[in-house]
Coordinates of C-alpha atoms and ligand atoms in Angstrom, one line a residue:
X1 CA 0.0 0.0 0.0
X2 CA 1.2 3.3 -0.9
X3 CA 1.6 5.9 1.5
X4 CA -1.3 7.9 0.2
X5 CA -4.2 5.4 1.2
X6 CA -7.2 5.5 -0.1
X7 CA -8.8 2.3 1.6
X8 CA -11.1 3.7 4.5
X9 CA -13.4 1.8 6.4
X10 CA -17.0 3.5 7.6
X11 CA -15.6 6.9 5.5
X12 CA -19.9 7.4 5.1
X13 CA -20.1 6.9 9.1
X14 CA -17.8 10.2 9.8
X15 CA -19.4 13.4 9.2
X16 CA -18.6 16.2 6.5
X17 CA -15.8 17.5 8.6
X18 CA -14.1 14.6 9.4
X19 CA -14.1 13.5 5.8
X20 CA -13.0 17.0 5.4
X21 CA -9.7 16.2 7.4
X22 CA -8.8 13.0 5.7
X23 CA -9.3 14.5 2.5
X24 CA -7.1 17.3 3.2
X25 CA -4.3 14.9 4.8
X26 CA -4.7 12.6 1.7
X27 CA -4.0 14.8 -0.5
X28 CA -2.2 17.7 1.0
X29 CA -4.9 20.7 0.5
X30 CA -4.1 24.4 2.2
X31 CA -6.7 25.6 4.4
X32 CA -8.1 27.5 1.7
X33 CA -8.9 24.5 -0.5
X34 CA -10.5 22.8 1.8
X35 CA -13.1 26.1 2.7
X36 CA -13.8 25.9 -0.9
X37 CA -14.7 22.2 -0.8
X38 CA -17.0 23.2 2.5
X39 CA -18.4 26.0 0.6
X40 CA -21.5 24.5 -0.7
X41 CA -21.9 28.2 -2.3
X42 CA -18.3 27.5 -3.7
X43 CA -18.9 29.4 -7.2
X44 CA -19.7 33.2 -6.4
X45 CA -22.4 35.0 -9.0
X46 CA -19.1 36.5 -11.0
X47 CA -17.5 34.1 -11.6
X48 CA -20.8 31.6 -12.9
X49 CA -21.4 35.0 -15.2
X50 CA -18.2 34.5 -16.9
X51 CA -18.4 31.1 -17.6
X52 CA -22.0 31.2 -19.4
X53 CA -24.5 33.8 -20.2
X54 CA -27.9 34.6 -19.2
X55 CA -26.7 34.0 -15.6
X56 CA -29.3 34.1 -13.1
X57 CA -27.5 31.6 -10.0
X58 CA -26.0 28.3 -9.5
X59 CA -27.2 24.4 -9.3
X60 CA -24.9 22.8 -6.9
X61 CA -25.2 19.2 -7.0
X62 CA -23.8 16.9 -4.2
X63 CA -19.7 16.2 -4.2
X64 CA -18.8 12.7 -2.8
X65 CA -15.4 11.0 -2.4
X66 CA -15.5 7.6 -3.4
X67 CA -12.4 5.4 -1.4
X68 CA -10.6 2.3 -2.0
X69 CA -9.3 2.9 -5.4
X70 CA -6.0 1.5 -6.2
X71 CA -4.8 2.3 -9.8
X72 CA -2.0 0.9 -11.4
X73 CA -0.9 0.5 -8.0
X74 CA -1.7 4.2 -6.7
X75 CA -4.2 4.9 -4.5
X76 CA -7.1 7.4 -5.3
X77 CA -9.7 9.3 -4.0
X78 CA -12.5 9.6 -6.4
X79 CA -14.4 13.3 -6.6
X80 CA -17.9 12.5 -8.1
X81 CA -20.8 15.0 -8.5
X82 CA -23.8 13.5 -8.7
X83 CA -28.0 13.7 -7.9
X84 CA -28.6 10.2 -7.2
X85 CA -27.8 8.1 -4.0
X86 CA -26.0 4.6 -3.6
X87 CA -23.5 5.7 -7.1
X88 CA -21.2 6.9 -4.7
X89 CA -21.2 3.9 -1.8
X90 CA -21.2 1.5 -4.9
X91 CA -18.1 2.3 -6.1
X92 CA -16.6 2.6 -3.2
X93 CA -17.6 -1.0 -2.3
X94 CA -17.0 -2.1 -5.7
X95 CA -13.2 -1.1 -5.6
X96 CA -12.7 -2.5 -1.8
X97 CA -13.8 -5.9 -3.3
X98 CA -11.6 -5.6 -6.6
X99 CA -7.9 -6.2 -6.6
X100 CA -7.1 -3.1 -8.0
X101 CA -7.5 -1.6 -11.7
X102 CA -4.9 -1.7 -14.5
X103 CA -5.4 1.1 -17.4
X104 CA -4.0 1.6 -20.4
X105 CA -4.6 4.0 -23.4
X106 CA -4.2 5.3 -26.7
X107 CA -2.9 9.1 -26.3
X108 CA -4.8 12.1 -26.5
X109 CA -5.3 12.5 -29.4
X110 CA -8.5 13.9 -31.2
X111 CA -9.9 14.6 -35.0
X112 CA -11.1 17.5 -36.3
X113 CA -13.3 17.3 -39.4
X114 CA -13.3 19.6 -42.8
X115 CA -16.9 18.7 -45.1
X116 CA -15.6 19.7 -48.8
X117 CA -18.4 19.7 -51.6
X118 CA -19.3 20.4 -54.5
X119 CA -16.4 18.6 -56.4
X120 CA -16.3 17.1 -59.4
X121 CA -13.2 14.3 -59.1
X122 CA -13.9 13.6 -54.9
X123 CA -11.5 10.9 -55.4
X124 CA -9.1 13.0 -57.0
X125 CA -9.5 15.5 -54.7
X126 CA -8.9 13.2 -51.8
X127 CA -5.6 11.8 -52.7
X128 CA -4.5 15.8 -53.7
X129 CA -5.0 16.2 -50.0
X130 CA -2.8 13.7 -48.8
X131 CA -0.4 14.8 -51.3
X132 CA 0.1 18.1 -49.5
X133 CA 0.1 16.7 -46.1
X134 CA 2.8 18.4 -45.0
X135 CA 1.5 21.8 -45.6
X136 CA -1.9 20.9 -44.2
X137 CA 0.5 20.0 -40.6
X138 CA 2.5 23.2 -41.1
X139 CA -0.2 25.6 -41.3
X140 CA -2.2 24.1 -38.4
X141 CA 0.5 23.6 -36.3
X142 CA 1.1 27.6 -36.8
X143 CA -2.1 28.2 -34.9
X144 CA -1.2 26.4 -31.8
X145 CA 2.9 27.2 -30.6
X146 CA 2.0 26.3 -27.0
X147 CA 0.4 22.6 -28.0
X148 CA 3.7 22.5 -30.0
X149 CA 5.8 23.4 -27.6
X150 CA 4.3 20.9 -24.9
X151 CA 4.8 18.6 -27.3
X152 CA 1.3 18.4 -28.8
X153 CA 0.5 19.1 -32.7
X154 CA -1.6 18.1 -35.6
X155 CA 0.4 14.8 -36.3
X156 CA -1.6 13.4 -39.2
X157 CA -4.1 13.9 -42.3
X158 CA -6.6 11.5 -43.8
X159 CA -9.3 11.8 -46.0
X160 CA -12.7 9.8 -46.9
X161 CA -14.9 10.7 -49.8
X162 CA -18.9 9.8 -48.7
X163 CA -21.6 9.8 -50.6
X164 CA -24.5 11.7 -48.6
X165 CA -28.0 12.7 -50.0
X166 CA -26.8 16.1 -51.4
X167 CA -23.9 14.2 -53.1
X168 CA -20.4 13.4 -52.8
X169 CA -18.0 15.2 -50.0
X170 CA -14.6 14.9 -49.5
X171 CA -14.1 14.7 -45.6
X172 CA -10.6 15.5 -44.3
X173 CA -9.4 14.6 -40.3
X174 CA -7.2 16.5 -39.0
X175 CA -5.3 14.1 -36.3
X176 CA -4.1 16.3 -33.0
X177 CA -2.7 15.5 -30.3
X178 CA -3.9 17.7 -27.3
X179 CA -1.7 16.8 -24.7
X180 CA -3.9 17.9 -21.7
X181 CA -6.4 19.6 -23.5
X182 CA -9.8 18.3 -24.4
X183 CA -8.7 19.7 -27.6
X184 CA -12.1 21.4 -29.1
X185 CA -10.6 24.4 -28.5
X186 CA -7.3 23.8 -30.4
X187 CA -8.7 21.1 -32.9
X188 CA -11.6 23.3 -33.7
X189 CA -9.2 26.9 -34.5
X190 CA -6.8 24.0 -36.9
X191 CA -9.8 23.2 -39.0
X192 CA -10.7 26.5 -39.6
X193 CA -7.4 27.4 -40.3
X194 CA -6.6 25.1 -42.8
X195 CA -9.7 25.1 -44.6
X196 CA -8.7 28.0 -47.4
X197 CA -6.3 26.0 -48.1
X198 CA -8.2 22.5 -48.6
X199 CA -10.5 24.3 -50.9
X200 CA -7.3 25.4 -52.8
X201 CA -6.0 21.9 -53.0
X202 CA -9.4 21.1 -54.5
X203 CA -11.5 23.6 -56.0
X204 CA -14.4 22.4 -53.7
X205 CA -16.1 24.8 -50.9
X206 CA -15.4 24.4 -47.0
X207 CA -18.6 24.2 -45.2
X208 CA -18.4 22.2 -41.5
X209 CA -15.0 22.7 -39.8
X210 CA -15.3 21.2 -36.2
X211 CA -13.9 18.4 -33.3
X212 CA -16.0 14.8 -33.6
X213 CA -16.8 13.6 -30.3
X214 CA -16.3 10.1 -31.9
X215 CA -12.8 10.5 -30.3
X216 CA -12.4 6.9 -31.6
X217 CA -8.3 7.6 -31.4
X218 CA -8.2 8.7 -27.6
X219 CA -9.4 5.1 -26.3
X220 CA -9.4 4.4 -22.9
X221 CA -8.9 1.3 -20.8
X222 CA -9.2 -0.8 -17.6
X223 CA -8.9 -4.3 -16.1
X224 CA -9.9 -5.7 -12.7
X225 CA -10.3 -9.2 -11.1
X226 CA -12.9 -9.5 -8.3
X227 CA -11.8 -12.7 -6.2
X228 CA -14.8 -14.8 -6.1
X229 CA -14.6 -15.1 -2.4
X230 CA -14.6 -11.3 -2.0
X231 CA -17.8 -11.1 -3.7
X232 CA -20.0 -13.7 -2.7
X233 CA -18.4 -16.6 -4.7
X234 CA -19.4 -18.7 -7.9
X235 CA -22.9 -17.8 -7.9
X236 CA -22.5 -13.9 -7.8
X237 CA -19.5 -14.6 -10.6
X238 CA -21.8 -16.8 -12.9
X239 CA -24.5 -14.3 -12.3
X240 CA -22.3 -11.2 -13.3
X241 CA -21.2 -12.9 -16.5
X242 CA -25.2 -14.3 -17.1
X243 CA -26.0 -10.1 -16.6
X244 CA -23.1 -9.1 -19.2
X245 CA -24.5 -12.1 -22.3
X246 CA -27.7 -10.1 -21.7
X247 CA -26.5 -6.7 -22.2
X248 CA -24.4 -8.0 -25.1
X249 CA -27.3 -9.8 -26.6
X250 CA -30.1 -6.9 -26.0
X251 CA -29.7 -3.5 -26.7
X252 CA -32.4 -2.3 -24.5
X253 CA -30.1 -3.6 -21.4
X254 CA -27.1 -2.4 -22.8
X255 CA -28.0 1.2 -22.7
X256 CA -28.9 0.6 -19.0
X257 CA -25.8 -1.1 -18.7
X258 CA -24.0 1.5 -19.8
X259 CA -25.9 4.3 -18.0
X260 CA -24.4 2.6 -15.1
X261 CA -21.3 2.7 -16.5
X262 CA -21.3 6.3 -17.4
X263 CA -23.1 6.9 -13.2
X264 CA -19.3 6.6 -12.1
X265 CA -17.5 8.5 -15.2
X266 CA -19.8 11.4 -16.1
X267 CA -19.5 12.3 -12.1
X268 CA -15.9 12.3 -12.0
X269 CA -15.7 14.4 -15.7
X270 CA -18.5 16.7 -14.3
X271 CA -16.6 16.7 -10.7
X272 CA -13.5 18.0 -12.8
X273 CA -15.5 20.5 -14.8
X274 CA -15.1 18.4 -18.1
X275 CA -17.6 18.4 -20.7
X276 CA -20.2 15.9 -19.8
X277 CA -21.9 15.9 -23.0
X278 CA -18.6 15.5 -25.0
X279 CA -17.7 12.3 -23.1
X280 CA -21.7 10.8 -23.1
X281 CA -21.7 11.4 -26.9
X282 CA -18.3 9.7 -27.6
X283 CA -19.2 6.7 -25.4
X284 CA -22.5 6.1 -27.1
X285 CA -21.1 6.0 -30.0
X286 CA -18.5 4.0 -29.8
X287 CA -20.8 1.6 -28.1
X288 CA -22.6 1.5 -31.5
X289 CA -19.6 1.3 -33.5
X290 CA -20.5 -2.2 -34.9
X291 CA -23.6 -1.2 -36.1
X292 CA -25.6 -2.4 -33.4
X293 CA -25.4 -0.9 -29.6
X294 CA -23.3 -3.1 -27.5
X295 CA -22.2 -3.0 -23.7
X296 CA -18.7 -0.9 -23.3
X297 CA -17.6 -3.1 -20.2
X298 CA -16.7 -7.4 -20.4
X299 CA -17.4 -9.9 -18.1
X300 CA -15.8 -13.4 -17.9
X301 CA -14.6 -16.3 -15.9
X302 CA -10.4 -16.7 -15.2
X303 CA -8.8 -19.8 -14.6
X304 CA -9.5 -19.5 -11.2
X305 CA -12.8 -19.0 -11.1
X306 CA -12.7 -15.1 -10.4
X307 CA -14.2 -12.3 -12.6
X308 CA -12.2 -10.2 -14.6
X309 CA -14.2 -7.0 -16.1
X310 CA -12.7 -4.8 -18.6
X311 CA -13.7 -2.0 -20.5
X312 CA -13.1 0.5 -23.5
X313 CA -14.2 3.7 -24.6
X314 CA -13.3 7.3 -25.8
X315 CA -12.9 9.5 -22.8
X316 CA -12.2 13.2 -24.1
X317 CA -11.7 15.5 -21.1
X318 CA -8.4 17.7 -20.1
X319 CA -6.8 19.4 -17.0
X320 CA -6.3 22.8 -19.1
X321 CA -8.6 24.9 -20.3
X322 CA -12.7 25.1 -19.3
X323 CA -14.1 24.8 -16.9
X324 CA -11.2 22.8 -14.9
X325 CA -9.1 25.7 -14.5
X326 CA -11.7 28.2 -13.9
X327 CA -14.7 26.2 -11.6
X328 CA -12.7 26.6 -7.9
X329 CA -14.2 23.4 -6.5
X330 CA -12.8 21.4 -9.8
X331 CA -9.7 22.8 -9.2
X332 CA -9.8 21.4 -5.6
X333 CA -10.9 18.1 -6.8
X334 CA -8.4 17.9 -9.4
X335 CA -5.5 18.0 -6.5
X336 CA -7.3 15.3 -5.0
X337 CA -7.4 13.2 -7.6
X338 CA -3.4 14.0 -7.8
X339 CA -3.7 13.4 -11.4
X340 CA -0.6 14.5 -13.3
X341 CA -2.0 14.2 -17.2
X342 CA -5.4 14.0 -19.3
X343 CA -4.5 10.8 -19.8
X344 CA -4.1 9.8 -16.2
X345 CA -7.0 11.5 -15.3
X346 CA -9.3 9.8 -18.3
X347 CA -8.0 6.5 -16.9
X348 CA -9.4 6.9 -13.8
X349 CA -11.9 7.5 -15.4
X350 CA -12.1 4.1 -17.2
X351 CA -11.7 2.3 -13.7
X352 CA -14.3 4.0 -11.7
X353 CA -16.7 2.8 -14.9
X354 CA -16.0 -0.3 -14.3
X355 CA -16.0 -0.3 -11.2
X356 CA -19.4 1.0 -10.9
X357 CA -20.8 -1.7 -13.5
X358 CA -19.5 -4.3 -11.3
X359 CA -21.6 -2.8 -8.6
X360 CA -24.5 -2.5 -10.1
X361 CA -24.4 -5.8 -12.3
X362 CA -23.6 -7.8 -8.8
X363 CA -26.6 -6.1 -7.2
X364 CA -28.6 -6.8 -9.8
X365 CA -27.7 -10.7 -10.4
X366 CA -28.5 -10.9 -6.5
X367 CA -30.5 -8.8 -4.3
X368 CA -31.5 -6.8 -6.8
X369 CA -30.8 -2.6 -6.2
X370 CA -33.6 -1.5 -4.5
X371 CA -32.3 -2.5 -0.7
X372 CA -29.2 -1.1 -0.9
X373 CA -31.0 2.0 -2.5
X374 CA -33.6 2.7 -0.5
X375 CA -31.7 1.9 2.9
X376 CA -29.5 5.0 1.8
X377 CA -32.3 6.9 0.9
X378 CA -34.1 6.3 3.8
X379 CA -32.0 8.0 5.7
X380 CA -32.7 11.0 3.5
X381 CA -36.2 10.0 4.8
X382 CA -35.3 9.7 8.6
X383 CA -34.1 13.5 8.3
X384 CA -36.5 14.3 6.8
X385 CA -38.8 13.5 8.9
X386 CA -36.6 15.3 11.9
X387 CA -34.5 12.8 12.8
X388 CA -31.3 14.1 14.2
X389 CA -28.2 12.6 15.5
X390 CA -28.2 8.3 16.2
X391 CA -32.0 8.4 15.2
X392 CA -31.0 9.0 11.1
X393 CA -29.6 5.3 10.8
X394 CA -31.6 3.8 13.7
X395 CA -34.6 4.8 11.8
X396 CA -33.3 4.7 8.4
X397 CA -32.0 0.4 9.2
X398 CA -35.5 -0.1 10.7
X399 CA -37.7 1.3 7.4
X400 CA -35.2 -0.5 5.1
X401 CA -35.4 -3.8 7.2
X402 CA -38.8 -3.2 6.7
X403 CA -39.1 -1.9 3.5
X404 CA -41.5 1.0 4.3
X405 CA -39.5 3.5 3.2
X406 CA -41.6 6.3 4.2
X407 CA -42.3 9.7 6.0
X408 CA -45.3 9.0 7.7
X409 CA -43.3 5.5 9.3
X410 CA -39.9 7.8 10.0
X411 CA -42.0 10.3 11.9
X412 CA -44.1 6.9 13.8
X413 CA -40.6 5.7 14.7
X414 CA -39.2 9.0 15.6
X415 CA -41.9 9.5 18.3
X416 CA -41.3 5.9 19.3
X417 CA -38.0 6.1 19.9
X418 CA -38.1 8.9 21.5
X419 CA -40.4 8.0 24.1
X420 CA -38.1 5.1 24.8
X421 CA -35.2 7.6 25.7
Ligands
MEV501 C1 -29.1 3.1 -12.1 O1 -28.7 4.5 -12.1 C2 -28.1 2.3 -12.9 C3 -28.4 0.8 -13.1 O2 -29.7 0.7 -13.7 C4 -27.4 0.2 -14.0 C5 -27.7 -1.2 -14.5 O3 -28.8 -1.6 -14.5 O4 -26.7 -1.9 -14.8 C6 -28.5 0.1 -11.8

């Protein structure tokens, strides 16, 4: 174990400021990090008018740390922003029970697209392109010295012609790397940059210039193996697998599959004040990239009779630029994190995915979700039916147990129990 754990037991027992204090041990935050984190008002009026427009106030959503996470053999505390209850515990529990995650990916690198039309010779036209590759590099490299300079870059051209319903187009990618940029920014100024000269090259006219979210060369990936006997044994491991043939043999429960996936990485991008849509898009996609809409996660059976999950997707999100350098509490949670790249950062990513598919698929091949669900919503209930103090999980254990998850029977125990003290 590193010295940086992240494997806490009963983190959900302590309150908000004792979490506070681990967090701020774990990962080294000043005192003024950590007010921003307890700030539940973190993003002043300003600053919210500079980032969008029409401004009228915020919508805070709740920030939870999810523990346990060992990475490529580094542990992690996971920042997720998120509405619904149990996404949080669920991965927590999912990554006490795995023996860790391993990731891997392609680079970040993203495409940027250029729709030529109204050319005679498309296939001409596309091999001219290639032909002046070079040149195409040059003068989009021009537009971004700092990408350059960090190592970044348009590294690559490559052209398709389609035939659409208004006729042929020749459809050049411009391949970038964006180093720890999401890229739209940079991707998005190339292929308007270099689009004069593409209609030079083929007497067609420019019309789209823009990023795909189909980020189909930024792949991300990770691994795990869940002992059997950490997670119920050979039953829960045969039912995990019987869960994944069904998501891979129906799309109606592969989308819910994968929206439990994308419960663990859409918190952390939002968490990080990436582009949530970007990433959603990108996923979907690529889950339909066979031409019918598959899971993005694997289940199967080792040697040894434990589960190993894996999963793959595009993950487009960055450290610079956005919202991530601007949105205080993302910076915060970005330190947590201790993420050094985009890359590192979309790997996480990838685990916590997994991580809560395993979750969800192993409630859902046993118990089903709604226990574990409604016992943390029911202490939502206790409260708010006025329970304070012990009386939140007292009451909240004894409406789960028996599964009258209610007001009226929170407010019955309340009095109850209070007439007992
Ligand atoms: C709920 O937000 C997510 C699940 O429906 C995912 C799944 O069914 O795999 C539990």
């Amino acid at each position: 174990m590193s010295e940086r754990s992240s494997k806490v037991s009963g983190f959900y027992k302590l309150g908000i400021k004792e979490r506070l204090e681990f967090i701020k041990k774990f990962a080294e935050l000043s005192d003024e990090e950590v007010k921003v984190l307890a700030n539940t008002g973190a993003l002043a009026g300003d600053q919210a008018d500079r980032m969008i427009e029409n401004v009228v106030g915020v919508m805070p959503v709740p920030l939870g740390i999810a523990v346990n996470f060992v990475i490529n053999g580094k542990d992690y505390l996971i920042p997720m922003a998120i509405e619904e209850p149990s996404v949080v515990a669920a991965a927590s529990n999912a990554a006490k029970m795995s023996s860790g995650f391993f990731t891997s990916s392609a680079g970040p690198i993203m495409i940027g697209q250029i729709q030529t039309v109204g050319i005679k010779d498309p296939n001409g036209a596309r091999n001219h392109i290639l032909e002046r590759k070079e040149e195409i590099l040059k003068l989009a490299n021009e537009q971004d010295p700092v990408l350059v300079k960090f190592g970044g870059g348009a590294r690559d051209v490559e052209a398709r012609v389609i035939q659409t319903g208004s006729g042929p187009m020749v459809i050049t990618h411009l391949i970038v790397d964006c180093r720890d940029a999401m890229g739209a920014n940079a991707v998005n100024t190339m292929a308007e940059a270099v689009a004069p000269l593409i209609e030079k090259i083929t007497g067609g006219r420019v019309y789209l210039r823009i990023i795909s979210n189909f980020a189909d060369k930024r792949l991300v990936r990770a691994r795990a193996v869940f002992p059997k006997a950490a997670i119920g044994g050979e039953d829960v491991v045969n039912g995990i697998v019987l869960a994944y043939s069904f998501a891979a043999a129906d799309h109606y429960r592969a989308t819910t599959h994968n929206k439990g996936i994308m419960n663990g990485i859409t918190a952390v991008v939002l968490a990080t004040g990436n582009d949530t849509r970007a990433v959603e898009a990108g996923a979907h996609a690529y889950a339909s990239r066979s031409g019918r809409y598959e899971p993005l996660s694997r289940w199967e059976k080792n040697a040894d009779g434990d589960l190993v999950g894996t999963i793959e997707l595009p993950i487009a999100i960055g450290l610079i630029g956005g919202a991530t350098k601007t949105h205080p509490t993302a910076r915060v949670n970005v330190r947590i994190l201790g993420v050094k790249t985009a890359t590192e950062l979309a790997e996480v990513m990838a685990a916590v995915g997994l991580a809560q598919n395993f979750a969800a698929l192993r409630a859902l091949a046993t118990e089903g979700i709604q226990r574990g669900h409604m016992s943390l919503h029911s202490r939502n209930i206790a409260i708010a039916a006025g329970a304070t103090g012990e009386l939140v999980d007292k009451i909240a254990e004894i409406m789960a147990r028996e599964r009258k998850v209610r007001v009226d029977r929170a407010k019955e125990l309340l009095e109850e129990l209070r007439d007992r003290e």
